[in-house]
mmCIF file of C-alpha atoms in Angstrom:
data_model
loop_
_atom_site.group_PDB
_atom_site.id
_atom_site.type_symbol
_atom_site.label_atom_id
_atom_site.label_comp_id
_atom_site.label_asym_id
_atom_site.label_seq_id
_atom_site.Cartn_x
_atom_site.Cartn_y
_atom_site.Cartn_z
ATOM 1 C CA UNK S 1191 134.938 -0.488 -129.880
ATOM 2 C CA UNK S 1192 138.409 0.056 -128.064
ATOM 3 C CA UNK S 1193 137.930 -0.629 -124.364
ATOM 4 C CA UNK S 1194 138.518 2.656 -122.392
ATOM 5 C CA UNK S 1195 140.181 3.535 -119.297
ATOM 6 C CA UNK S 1196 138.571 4.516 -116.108
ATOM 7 C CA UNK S 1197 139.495 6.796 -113.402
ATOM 8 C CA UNK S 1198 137.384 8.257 -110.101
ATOM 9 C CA UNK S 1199 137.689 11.576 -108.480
ATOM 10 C CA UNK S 1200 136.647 12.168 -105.205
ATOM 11 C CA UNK S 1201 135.429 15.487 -104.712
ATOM 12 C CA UNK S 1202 133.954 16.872 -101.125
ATOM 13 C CA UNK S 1203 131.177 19.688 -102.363
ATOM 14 C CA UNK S 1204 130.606 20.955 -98.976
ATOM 15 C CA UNK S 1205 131.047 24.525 -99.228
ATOM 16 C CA UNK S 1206 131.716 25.150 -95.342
ATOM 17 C CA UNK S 1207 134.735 22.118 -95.839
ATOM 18 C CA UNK S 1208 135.657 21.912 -99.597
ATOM 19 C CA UNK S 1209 138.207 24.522 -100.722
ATOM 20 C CA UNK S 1210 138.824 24.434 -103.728
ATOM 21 C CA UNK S 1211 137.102 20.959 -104.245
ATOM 22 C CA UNK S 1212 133.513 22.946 -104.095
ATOM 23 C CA UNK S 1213 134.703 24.977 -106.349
ATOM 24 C CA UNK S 1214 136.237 22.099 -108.822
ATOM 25 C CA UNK S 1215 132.591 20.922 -108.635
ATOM 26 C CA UNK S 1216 130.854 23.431 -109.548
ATOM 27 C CA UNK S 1217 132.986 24.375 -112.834
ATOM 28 C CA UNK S 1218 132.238 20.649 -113.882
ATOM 29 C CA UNK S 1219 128.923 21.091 -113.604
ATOM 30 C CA UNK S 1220 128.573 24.309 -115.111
ATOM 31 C CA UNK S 1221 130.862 23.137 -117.921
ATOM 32 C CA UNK S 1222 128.389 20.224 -118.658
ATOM 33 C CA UNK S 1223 131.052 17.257 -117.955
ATOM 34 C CA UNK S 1224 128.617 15.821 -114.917
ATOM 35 C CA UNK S 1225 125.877 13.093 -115.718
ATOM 36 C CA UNK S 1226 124.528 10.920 -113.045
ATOM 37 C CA UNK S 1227 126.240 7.503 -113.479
ATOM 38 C CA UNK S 1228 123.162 5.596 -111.707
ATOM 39 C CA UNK S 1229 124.311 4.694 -108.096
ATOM 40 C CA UNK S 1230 125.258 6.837 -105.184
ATOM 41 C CA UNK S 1231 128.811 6.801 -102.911
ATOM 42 C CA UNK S 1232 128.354 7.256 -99.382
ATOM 43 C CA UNK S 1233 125.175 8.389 -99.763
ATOM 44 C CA UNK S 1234 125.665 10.672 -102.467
ATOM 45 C CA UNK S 1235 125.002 10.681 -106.278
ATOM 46 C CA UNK S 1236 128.118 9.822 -108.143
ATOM 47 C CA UNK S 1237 128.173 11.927 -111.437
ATOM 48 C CA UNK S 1238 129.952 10.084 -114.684
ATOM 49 C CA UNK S 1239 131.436 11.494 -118.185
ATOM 50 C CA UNK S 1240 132.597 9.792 -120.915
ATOM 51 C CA UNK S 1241 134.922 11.242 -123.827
ATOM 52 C CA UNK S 1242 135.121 10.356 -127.269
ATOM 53 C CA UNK S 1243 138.124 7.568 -126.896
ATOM 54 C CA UNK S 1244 135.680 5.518 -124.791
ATOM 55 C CA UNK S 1245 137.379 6.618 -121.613
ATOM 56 C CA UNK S 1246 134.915 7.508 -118.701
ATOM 57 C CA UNK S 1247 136.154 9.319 -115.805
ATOM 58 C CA UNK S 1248 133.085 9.493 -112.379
ATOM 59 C CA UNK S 1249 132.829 11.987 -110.043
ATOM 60 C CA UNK S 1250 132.110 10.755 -106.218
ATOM 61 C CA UNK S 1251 130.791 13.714 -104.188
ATOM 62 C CA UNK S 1252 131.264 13.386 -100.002
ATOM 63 C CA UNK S 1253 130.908 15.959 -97.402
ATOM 64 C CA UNK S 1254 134.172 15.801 -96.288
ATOM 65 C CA UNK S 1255 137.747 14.801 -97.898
ATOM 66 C CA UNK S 1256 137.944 10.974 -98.095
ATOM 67 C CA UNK S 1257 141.078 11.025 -96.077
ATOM 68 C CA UNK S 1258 139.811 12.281 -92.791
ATOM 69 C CA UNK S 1259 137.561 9.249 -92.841
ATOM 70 C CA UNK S 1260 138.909 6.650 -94.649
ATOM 71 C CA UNK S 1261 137.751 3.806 -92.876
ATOM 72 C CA UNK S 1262 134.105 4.841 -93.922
ATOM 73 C CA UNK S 1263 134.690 5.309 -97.438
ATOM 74 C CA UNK S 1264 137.301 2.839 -97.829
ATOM 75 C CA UNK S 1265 134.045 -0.037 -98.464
ATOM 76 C CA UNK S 1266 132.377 1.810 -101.331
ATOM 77 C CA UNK S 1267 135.804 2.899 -102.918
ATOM 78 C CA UNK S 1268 136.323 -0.747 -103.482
ATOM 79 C CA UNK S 1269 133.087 -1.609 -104.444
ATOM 80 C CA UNK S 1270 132.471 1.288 -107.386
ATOM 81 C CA UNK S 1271 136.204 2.012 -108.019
ATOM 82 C CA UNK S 1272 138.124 -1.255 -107.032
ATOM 83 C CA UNK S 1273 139.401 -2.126 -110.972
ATOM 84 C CA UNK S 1274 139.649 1.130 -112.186
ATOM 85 C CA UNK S 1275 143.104 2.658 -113.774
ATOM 86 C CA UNK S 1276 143.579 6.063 -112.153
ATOM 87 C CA UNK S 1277 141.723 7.929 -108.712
ATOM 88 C CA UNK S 1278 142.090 11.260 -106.986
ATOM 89 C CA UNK S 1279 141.246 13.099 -104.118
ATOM 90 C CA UNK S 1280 140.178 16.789 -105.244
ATOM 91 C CA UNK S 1281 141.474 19.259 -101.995
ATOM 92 C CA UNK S 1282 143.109 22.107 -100.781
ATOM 93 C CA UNK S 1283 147.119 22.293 -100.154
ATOM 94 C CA UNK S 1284 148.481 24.619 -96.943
ATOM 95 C CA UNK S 1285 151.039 24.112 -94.108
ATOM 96 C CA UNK S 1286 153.439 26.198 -92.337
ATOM 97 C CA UNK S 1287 156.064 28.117 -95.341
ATOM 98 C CA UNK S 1288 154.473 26.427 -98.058
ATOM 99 C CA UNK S 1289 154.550 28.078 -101.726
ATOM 100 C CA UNK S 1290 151.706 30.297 -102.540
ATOM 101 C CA UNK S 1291 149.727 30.153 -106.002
ATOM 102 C CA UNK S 1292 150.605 26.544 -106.763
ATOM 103 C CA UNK S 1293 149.082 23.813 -108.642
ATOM 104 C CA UNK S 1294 150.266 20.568 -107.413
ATOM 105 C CA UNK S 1295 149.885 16.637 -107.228
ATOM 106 C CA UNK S 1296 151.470 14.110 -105.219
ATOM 107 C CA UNK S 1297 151.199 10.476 -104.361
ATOM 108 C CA UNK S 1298 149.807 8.460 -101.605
ATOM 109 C CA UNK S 1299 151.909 6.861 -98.877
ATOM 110 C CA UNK S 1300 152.722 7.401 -95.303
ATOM 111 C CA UNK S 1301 156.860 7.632 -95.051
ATOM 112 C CA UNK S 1302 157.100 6.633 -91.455
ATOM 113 C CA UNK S 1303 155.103 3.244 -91.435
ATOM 114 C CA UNK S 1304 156.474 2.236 -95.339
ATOM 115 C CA UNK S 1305 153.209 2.341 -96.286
ATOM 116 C CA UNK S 1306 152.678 3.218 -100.113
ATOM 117 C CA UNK S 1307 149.674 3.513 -102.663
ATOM 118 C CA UNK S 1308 150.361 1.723 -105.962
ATOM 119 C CA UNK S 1309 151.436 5.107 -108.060
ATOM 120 C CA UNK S 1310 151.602 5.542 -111.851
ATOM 121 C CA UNK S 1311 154.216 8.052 -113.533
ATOM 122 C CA UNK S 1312 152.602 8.315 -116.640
ATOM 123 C CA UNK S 1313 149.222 9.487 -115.371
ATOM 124 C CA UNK S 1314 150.577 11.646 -112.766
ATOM 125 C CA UNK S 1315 152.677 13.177 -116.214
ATOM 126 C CA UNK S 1316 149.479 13.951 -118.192
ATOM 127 C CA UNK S 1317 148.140 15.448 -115.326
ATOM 128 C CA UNK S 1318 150.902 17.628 -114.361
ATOM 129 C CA UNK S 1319 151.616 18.635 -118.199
ATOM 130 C CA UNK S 1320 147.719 19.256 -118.834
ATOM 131 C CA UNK S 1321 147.974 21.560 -115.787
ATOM 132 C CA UNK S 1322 150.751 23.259 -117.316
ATOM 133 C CA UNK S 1323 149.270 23.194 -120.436
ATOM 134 C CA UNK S 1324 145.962 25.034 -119.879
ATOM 135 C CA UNK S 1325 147.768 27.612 -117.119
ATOM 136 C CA UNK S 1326 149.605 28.544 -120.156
ATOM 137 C CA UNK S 1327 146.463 28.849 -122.065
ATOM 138 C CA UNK S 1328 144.827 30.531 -120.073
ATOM 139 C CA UNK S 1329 147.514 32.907 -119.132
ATOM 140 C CA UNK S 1330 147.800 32.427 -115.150
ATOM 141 C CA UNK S 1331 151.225 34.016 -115.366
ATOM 142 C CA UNK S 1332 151.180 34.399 -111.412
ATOM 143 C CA UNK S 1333 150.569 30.180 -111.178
ATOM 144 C CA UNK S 1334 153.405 27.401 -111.048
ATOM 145 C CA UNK S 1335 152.789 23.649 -111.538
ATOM 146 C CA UNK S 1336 154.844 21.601 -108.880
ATOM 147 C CA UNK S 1337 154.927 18.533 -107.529
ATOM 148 C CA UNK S 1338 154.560 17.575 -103.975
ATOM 149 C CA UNK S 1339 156.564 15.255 -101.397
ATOM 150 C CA UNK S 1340 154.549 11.481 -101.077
ATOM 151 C CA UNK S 1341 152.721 11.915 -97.655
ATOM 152 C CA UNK S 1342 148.777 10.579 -96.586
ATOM 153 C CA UNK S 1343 146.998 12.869 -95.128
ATOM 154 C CA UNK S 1344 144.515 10.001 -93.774
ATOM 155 C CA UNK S 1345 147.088 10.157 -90.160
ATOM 156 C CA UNK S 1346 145.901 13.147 -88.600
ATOM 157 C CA UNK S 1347 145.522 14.457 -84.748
ATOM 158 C CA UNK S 1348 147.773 11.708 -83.553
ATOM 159 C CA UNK S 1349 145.067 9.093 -85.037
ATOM 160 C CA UNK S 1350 144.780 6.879 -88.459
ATOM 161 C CA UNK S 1351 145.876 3.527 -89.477
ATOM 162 C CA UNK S 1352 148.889 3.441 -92.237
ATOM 163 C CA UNK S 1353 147.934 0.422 -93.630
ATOM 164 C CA UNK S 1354 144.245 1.010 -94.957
ATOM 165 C CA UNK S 1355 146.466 2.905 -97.585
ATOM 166 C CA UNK S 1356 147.480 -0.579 -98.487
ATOM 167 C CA UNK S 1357 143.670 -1.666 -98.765
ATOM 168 C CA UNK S 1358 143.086 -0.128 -101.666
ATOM 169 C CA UNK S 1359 144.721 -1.073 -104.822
ATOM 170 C CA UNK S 1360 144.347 1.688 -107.308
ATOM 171 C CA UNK S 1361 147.008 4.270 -108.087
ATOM 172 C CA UNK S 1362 145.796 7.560 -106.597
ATOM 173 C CA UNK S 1363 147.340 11.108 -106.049
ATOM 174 C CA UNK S 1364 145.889 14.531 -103.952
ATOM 175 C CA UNK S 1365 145.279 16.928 -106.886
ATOM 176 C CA UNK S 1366 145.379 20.549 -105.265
ATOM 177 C CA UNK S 1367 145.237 24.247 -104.929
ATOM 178 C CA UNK S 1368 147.654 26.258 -102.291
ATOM 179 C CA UNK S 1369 148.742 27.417 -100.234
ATOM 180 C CA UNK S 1370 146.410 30.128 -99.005
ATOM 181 C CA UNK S 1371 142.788 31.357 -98.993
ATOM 182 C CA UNK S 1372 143.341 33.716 -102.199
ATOM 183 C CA UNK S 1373 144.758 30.840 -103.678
ATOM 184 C CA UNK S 1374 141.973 28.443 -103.026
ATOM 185 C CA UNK S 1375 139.416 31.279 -104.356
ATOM 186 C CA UNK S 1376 141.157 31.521 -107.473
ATOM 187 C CA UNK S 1377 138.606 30.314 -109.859
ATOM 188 C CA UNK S 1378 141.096 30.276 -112.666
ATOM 189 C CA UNK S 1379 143.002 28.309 -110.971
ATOM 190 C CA UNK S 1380 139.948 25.556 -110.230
ATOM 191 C CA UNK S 1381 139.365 25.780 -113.375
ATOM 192 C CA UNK S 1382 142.722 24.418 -114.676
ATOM 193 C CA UNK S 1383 142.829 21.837 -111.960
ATOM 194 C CA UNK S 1384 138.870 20.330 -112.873
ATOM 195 C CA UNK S 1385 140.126 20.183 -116.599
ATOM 196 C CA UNK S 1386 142.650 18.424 -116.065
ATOM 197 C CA UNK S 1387 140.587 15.527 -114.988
ATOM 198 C CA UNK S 1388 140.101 14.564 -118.193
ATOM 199 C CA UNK S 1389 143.504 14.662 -119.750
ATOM 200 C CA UNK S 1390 144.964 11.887 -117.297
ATOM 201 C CA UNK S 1391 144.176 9.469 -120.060
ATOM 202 C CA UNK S 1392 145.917 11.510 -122.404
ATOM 203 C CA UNK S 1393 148.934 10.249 -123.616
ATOM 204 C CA UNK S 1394 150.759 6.547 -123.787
ATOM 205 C CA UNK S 1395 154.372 6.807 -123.582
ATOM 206 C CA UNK S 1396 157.365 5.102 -122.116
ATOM 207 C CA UNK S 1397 159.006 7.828 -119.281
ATOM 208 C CA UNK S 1398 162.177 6.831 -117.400
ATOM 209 C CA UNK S 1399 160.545 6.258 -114.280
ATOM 210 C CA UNK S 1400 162.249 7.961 -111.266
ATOM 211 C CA UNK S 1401 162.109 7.775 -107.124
ATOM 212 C CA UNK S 1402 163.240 10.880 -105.703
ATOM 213 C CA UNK S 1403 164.515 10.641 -102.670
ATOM 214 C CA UNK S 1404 165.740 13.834 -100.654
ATOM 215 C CA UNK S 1405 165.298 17.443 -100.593
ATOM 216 C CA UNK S 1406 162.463 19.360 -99.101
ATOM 217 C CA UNK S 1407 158.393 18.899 -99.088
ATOM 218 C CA UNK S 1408 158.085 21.384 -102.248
ATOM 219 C CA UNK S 1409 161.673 20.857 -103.797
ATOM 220 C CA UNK S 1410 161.955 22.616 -107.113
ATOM 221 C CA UNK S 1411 164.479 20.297 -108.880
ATOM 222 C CA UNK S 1412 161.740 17.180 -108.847
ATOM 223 C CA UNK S 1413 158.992 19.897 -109.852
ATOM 224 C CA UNK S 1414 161.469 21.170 -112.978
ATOM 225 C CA UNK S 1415 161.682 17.775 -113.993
ATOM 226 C CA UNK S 1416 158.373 17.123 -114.806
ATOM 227 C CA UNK S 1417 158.300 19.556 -117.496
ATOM 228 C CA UNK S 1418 162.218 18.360 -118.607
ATOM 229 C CA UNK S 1419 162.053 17.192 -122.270
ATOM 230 C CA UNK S 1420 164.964 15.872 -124.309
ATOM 231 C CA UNK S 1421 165.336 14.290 -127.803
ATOM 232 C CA UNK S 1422 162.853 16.796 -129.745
ATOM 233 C CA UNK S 1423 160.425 15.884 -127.096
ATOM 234 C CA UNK S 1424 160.779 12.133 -126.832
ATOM 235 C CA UNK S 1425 161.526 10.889 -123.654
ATOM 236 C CA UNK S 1426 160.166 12.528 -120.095
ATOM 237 C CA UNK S 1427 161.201 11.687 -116.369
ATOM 238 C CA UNK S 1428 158.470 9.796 -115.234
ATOM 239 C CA UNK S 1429 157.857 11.533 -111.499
ATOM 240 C CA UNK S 1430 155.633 10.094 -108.611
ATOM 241 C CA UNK S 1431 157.271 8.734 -105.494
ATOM 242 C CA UNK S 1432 159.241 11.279 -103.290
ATOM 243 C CA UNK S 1433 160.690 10.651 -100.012
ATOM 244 C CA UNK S 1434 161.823 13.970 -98.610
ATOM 245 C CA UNK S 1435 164.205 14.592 -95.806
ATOM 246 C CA UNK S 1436 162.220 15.232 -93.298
ATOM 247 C CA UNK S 1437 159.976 12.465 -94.074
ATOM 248 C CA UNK S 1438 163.252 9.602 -93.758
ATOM 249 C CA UNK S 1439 163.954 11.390 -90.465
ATOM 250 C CA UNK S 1440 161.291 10.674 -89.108
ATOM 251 C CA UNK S 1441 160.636 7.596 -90.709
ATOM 252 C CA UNK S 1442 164.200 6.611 -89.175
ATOM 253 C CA UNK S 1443 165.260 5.108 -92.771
ATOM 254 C CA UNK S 1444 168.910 5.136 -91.300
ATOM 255 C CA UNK S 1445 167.844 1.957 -89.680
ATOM 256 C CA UNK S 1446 167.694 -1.890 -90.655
ATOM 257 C CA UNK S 1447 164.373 -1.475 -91.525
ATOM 258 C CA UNK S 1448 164.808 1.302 -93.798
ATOM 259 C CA UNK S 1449 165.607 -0.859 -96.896
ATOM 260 C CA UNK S 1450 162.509 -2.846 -96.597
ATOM 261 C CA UNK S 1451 160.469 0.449 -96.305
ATOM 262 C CA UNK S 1452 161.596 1.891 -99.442
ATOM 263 C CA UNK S 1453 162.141 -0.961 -101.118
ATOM 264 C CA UNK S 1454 158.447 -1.300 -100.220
ATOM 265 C CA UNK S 1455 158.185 2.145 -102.389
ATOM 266 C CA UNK S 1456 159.863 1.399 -105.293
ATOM 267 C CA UNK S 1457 157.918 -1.905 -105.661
ATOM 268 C CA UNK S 1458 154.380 0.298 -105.762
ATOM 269 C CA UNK S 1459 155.676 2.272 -108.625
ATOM 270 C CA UNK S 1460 153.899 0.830 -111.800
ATOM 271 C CA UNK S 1461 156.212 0.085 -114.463
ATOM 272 C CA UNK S 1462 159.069 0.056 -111.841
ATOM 273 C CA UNK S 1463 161.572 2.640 -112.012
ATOM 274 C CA UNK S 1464 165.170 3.409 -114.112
ATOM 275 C CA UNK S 1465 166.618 5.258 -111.758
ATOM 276 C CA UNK S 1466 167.060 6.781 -108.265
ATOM 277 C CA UNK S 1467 167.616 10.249 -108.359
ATOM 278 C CA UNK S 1468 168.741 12.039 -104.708
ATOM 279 C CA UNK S 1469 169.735 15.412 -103.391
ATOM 280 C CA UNK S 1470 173.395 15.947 -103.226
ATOM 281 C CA UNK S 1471 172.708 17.707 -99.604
ATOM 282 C CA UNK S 1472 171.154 14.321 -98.231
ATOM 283 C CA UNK S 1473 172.600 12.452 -95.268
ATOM 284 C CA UNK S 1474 175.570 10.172 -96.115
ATOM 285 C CA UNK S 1475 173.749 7.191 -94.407
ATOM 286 C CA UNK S 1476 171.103 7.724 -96.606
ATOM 287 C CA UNK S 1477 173.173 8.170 -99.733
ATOM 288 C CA UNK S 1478 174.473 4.619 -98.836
ATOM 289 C CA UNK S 1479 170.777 3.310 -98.701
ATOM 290 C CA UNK S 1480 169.641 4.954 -102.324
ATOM 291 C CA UNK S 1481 174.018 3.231 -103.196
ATOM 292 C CA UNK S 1482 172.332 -0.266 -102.178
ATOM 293 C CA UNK S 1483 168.865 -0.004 -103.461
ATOM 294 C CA UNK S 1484 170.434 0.851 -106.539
ATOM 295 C CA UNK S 1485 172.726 -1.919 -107.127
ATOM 296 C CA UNK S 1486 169.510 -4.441 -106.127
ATOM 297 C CA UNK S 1487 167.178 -2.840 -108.448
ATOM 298 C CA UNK S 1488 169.931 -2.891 -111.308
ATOM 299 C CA UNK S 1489 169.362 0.979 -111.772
ATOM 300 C CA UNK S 1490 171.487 4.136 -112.469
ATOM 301 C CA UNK S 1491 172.278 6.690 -109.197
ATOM 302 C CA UNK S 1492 171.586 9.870 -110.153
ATOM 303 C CA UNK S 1493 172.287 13.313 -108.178
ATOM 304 C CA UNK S 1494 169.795 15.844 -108.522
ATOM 305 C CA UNK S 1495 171.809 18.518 -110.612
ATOM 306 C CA UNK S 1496 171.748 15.323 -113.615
ATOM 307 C CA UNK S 1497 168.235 16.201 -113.895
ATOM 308 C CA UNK S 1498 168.600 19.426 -116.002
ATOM 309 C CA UNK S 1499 170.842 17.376 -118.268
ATOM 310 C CA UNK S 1500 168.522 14.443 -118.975
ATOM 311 C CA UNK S 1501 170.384 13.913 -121.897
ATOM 312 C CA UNK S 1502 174.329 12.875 -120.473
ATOM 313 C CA UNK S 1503 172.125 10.366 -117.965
ATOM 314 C CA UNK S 1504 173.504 6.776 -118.851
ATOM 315 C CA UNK S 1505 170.700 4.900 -118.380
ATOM 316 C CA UNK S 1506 170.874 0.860 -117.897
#
């Protein structure tokens, strides 16, 4: 019997807390995908499905989103979860101007400390394509499939420790709904997110891993490039990391330390990367940064307009 992959959602079912996550919940259950695995997680029972390629994907209820407590789930996320291939955190997206009607993933780190989550292209790539795939299925015309700036949403009210991110060593993303209430209601739109679960395991292909650095917190040239195909659909950008502006602002990357820091990123990318892609409208001072990280990680520099012509990228 081929040995399968595992991956662990973590999914707050608190109705008065859990946008979109309550939600998530309930279409799993009422689609028959949750089975009690035998133990509980914080307290709670953790539900379990496996598919037919031996891959079994658990469900970990809480009463509120993982992040705004990490240091009491952190124990039992190790314990259950510790060796397993793939997590996520099930939640709600908003924030002041973001995009309404929006699917959207994006990986773990906190920019300012240089604290990063191990992240994995090619899982964050099924994901993002099986959203796209069932929106289109299902005709949500009104719907888009982005991706998100990196950020950690565990640092919150002037409080949180960075570096419990670093504590726990599977790749993990925030899988969301946003930006607003209707948006969060949207039970079509729930409904593409909780079945995408189960396609992260989907695919095994080689991407040309990228770190995008530059550009804003929803920047539509690194959410295009998911969904860039060339050669008769054989080769993908594999997308996870992204530093946006604001985020090596504040982070003060123009400094000495700001080579460790993202050199810090690059190194949690599984796979590593080929390639650094930035925004042409980024800081020259960080343009010499991405210049030097380039040259030590023996990769190509790539401006963001390269992107929608995959195919003229010289890769090394």
């Amino acid at each position: 019997m081929t040995r399968g992959r595992k991956a662990v959602y973590y999914i707050c079912d608190h109705k008065d807390w859990g946008h979109v996550s309550f939600l998530v919940w309930d279409i799993l259950q009422e689609e028959g995908y949750l089975h009690p695995a035998g133990f509980t997680f914080a307290g709670k029972e953790v539900m379990k499905y496996a598919d037919e390629k031996n891959n079994e994907y658990y469900f970990a209820p809480s009463d509120i989103a993982i992040c705004r407590d990490y240091p009491r789930f952190l124990p039992d996320m190790n314990k259950y979860f510790g060796n397993f291939d793939m997590s996520g955190m099930v939640t709600w997206h908003e924030g002041t101007n973001a995009p309404e009607r929006v699917l959207t993933i994006h990986t773990i780190g906190d920019v300012s400390s240089g604290c990063y989550g191990p992240a994995n292209p090619l899982y964050n790539h099924n994901l993002m394509i099986s959203m796209e795939k069932i929106r289109k299925d299902i005709g949500l015309e009104d719907f888009k499939v982005v991706t998100e700036a990196t950020h950690w949403s565990g640092v919150h009210d002037g409080t949180g420790d960075p570096e419990l991110i670093l504590k726990y060593n599977v790749p993990m993303v925030d899988i969301e709904v946003g930006s607003e209430e209707d948006s969060w209601c949207n039970k079509q739109a729930c409904s593409i997110l909780a079945r995408s679960l189960l396609h992260v395991f989907d695919h095994d292909i080689k991407l040309h891993n990228l770190l995008c650095v530059g550009g804003i917190h929803f920047d539509p040239n690194f959410a295009e490039s998911v969904h860039t195909s060339w050669n008769d659909g054989k080769e993908y950008f594999g997308i996870s990391h992204i530093m946006a502006n604001q985020w090596l602002v504040s982070g003060e990357y123009e400094n000495e330390q700001g080579e460790e820091k993202l050199s810090a990123c690059i190194e949690s990318i599984i796979g590593g990367i080929d390639g650094i892609v930035f925004h042409d409208k980024l800081k020259g001072c960080y343009k010499d940064l991405v210049r030097k990280l380039g040259e030590k990680y023996n990769v190509p520099i790539i401006k963001h307009q390269a992107l929608r012509m995959p195919e003229n990228i010289s890769w090394k």
